Tab-separated table of C-alpha atoms and ligand atoms in Angstrom:
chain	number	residue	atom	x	y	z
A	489	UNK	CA	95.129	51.283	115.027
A	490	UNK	CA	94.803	48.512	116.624
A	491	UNK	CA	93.249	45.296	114.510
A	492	UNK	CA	92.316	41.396	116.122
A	493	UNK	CA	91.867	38.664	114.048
A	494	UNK	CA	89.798	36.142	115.303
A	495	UNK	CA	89.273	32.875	113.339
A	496	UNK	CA	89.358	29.155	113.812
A	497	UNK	CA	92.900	27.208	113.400
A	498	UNK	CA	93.401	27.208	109.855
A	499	UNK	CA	91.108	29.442	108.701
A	500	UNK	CA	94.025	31.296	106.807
A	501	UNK	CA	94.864	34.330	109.452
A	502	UNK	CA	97.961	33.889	109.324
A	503	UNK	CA	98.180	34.477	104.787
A	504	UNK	CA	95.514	37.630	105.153
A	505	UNK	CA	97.837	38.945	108.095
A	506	UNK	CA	101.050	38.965	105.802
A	507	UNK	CA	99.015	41.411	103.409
A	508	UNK	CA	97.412	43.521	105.908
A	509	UNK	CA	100.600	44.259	107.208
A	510	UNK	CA	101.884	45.539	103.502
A	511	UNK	CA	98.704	47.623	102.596
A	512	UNK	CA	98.112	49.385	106.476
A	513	UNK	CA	101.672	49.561	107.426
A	514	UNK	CA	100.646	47.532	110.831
A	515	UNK	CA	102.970	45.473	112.988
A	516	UNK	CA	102.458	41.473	113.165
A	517	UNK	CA	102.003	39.860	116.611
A	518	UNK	CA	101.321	36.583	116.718
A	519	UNK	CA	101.367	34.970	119.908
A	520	UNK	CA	101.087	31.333	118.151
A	521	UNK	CA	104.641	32.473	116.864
A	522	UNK	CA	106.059	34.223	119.662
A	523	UNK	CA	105.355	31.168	121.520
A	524	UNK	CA	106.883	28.701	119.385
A	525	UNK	CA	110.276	31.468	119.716
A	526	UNK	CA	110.086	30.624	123.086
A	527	UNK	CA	110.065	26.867	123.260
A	528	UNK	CA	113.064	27.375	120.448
A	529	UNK	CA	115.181	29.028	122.512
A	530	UNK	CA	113.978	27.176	125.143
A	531	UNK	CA	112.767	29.956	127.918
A	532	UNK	CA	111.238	29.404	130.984
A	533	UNK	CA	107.861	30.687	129.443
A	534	UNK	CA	108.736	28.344	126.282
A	535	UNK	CA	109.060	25.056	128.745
A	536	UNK	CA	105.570	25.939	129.848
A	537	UNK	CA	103.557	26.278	127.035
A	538	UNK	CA	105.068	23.651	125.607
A	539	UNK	CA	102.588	20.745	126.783
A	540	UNK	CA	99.315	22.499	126.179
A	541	UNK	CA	100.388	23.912	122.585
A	542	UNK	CA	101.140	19.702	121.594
A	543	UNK	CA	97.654	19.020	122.958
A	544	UNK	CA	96.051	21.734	120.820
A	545	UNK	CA	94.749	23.495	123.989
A	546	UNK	CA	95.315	26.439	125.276
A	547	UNK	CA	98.022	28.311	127.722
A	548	UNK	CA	96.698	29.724	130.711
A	549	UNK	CA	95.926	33.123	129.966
A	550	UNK	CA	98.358	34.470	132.982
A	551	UNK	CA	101.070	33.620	131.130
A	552	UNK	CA	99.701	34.549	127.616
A	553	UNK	CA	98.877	38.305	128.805
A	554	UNK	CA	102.024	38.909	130.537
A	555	UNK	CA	104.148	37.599	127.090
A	556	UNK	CA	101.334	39.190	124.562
A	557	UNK	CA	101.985	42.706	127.064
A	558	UNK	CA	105.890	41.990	126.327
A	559	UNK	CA	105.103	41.671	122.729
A	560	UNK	CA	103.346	45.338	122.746
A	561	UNK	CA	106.163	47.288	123.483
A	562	UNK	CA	107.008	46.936	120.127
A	563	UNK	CA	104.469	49.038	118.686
A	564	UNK	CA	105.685	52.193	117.458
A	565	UNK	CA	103.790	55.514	118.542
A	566	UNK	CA	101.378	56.323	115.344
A	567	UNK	CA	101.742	52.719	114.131
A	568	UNK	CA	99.422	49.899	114.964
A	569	UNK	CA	99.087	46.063	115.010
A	570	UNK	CA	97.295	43.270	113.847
A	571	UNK	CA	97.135	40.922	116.825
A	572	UNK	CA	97.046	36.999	115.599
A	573	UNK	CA	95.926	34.872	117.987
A	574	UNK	CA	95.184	36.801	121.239
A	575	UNK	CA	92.977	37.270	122.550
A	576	UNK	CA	91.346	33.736	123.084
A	577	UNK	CA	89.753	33.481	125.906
A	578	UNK	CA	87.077	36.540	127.499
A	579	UNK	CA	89.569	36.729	130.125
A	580	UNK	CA	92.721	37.983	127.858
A	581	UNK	CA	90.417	40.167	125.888
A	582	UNK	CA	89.197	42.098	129.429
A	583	UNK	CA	92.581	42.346	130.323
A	584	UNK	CA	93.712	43.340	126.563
A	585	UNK	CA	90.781	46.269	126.490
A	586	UNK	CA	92.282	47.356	130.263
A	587	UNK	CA	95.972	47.689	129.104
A	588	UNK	CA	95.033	49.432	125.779
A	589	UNK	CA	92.857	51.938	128.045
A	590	UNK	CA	95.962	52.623	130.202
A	591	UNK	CA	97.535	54.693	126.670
A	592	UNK	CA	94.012	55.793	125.442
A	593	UNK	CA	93.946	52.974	122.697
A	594	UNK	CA	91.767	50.501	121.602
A	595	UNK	CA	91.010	47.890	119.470
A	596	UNK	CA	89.526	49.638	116.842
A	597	UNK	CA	88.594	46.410	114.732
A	598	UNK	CA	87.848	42.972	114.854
A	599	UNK	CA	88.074	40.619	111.581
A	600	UNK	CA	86.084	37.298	111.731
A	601	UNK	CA	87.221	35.007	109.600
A	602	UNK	CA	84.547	32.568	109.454
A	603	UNK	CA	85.372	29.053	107.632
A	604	UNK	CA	83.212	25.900	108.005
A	605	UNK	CA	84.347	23.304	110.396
A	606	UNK	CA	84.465	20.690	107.706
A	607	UNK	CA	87.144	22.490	105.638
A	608	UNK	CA	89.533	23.223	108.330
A	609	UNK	CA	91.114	19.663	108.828
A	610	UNK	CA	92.100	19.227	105.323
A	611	UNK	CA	94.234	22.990	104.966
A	612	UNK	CA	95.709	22.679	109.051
A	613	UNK	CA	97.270	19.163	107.997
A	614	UNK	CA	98.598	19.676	104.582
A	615	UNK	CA	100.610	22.768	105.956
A	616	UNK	CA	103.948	22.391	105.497
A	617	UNK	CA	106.709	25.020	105.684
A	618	UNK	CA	110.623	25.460	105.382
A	619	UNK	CA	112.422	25.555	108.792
A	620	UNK	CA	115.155	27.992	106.665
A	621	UNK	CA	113.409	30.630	105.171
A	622	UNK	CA	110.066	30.221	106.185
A	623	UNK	CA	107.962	29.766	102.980
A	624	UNK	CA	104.750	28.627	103.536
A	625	UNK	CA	103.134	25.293	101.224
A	626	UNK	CA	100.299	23.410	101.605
A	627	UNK	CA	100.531	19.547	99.887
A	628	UNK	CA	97.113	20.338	97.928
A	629	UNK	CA	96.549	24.085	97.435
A	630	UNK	CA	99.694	25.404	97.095
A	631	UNK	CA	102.340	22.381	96.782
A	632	UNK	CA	105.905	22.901	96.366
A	633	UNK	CA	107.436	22.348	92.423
A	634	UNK	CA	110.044	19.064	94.369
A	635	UNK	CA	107.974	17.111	96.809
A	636	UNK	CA	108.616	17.915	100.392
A	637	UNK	CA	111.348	20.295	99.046
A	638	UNK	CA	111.445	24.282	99.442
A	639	UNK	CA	111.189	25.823	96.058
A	640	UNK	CA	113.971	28.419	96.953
A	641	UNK	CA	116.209	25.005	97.421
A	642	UNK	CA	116.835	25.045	101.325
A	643	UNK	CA	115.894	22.627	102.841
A	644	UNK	CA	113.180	19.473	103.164
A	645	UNK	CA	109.632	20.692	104.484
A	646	UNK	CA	108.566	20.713	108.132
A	647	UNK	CA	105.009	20.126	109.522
A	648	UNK	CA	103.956	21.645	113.104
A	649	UNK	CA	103.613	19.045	115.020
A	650	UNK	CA	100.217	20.278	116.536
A	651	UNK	CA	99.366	20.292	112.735
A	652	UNK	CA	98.111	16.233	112.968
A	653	UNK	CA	94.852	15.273	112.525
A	654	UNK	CA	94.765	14.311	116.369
A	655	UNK	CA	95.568	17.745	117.594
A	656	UNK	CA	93.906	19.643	114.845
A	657	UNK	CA	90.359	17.813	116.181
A	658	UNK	CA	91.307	19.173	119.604
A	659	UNK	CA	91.875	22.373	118.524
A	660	UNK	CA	88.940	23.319	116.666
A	661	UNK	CA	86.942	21.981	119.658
A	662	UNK	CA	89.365	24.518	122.231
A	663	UNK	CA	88.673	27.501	119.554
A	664	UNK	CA	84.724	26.880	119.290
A	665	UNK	CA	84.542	26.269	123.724
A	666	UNK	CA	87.114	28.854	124.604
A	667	UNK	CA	87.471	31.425	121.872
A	668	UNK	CA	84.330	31.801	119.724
A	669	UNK	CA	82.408	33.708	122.873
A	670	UNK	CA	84.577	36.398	121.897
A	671	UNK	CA	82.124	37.294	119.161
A	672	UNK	CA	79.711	38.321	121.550
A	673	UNK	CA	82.044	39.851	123.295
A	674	UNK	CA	82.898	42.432	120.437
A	675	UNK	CA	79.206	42.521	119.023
A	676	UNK	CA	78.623	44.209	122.162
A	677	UNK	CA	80.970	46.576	121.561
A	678	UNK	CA	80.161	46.862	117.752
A	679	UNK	CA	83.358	46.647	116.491
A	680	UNK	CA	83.355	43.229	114.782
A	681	UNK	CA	82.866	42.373	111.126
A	682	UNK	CA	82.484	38.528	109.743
A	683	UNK	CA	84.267	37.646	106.911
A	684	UNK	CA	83.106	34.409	104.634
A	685	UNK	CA	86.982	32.555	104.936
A	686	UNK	CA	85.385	29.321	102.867
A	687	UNK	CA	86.189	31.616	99.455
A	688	UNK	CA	89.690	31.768	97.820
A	689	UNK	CA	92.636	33.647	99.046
A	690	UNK	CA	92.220	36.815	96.484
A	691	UNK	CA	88.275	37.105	97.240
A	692	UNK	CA	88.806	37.334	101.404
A	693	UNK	CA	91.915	39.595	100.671
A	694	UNK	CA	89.487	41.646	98.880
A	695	UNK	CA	86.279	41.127	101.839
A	696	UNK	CA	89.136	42.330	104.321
A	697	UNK	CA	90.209	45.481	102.074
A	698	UNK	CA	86.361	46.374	101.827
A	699	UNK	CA	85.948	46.156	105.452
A	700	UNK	CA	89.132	47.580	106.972
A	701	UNK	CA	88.178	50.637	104.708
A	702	UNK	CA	84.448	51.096	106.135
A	703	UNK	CA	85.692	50.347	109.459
A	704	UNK	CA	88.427	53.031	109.683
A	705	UNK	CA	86.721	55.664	107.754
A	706	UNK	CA	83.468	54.993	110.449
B	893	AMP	P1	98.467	29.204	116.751
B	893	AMP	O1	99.777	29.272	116.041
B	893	AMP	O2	97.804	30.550	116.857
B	893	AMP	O3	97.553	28.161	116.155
B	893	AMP	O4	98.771	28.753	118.251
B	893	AMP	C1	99.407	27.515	118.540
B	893	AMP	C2	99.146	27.123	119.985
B	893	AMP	O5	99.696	28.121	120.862
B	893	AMP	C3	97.676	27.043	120.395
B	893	AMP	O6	97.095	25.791	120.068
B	893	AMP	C4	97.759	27.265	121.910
B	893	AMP	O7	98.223	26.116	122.578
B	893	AMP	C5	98.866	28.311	122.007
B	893	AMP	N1	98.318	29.696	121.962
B	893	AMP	C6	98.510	30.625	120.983
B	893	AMP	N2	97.866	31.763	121.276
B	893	AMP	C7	97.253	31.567	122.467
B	893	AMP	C8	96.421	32.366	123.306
B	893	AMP	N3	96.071	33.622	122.960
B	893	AMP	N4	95.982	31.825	124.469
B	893	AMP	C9	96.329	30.579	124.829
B	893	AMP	N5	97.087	29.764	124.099
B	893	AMP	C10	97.561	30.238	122.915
């Protein structure tokens, strides 16, 4: 099965992802993170991407489709994944459907995680996490028991830097120009269902159970 999750920046992909990968067994790809591998260990692809990910736009899709292709090796035969992030553009989704044709896949769902514009800002630039273990915090919502500290004691909190307010404005603006078409683009294809993302974390958990279930039994 194969599962994209569309959504705004901050719209909380990313926290529903973690538990759709527990309940359906489904492998994680997100290309937000396999690009910020890259720059880490500093690859050609890495050096690229660098300057459009600090302006909050996006990477040209050429480059996106040939790492996101990379990326699906890693799917197991009989398992699926839960792409995060990718497609973005109608361009990477055309060449996502032609690749998955190649094997006789598809994607079999789309989530849309709908949040209003005016709540975004406030949850991308509280996000901090801890460059050791990973743990996720947000200042307001979910704030760590030391200031600025990891809870598990490892280190101080990081913020990414495309996490400011001046990128996060740029961002949302990218997402709603380059990305949000690709509703249409899976209405047509009537495999999309919206999800209300301005709720808490238990009550979208519990939108996406409801429609991963009707989806797949369909
Ligand atoms: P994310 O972690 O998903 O918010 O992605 C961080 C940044 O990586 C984005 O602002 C883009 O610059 C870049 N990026 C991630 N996924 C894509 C994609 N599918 N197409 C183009 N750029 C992307």
């Amino acid at each position: 099965m194969i599962v994209v999750f569309l959504g705004p920046p901050g719209a909380g992909k990313g926290t529903q992802c973690k538990e759709l990968v527990e309940r359906y067994g489904l492998l994680h790809l997100s290309s937000g993170d396999a690009l910020r591998r890259h720059r880490k260990e500093g690859t050609e692809l890495g050096q690229k991407a660098q300057s459009y990910m600090d302006q909050g736009t996006l990477v040209p899709d050429d480059l996106i489709v040939a790492m996101m292709m990379d990326e699906m090796k890693n799917i197991e035969q009989g398992n699926g994944a839960i792409l995060d992030g990718f497609p973005r553009t109608i361009g990477q989704a055309e060449e996502l459907d032609a690749a998955l044709a190649k094997t006789e896949a598809k994607v079999d769902v789309v989530l849309n995680l709908e949040v209003d514009d005016s709540k975004l800002e406030e949850r991308i630039t509280g996000r901090r996490s801890c460059p050791v273990c990973g743990a996720a915090y947000h200042i307001t919502f979910n704030p760590p028991q030391r200031e600025n500290q990891c809870n598990a004691g490892c280190s101080e909190l990081t913020q990414r830097p495309d996490d400011t307010s001046e990128v996060v404005q740029n961002r949302i603006k990218t997402y709603h120009e380059q990305t949000s078409p690709l509703v249409e683009y899976y209405q047509a294809k009537g495999n999309i269902v919206n999800i209300d993302g301005n709720v808490s974390i238990d009550k979208v958990t519990q939108s996406i159970r409801v429609a991963m279930d009707e989806m797949t039994i369909a």
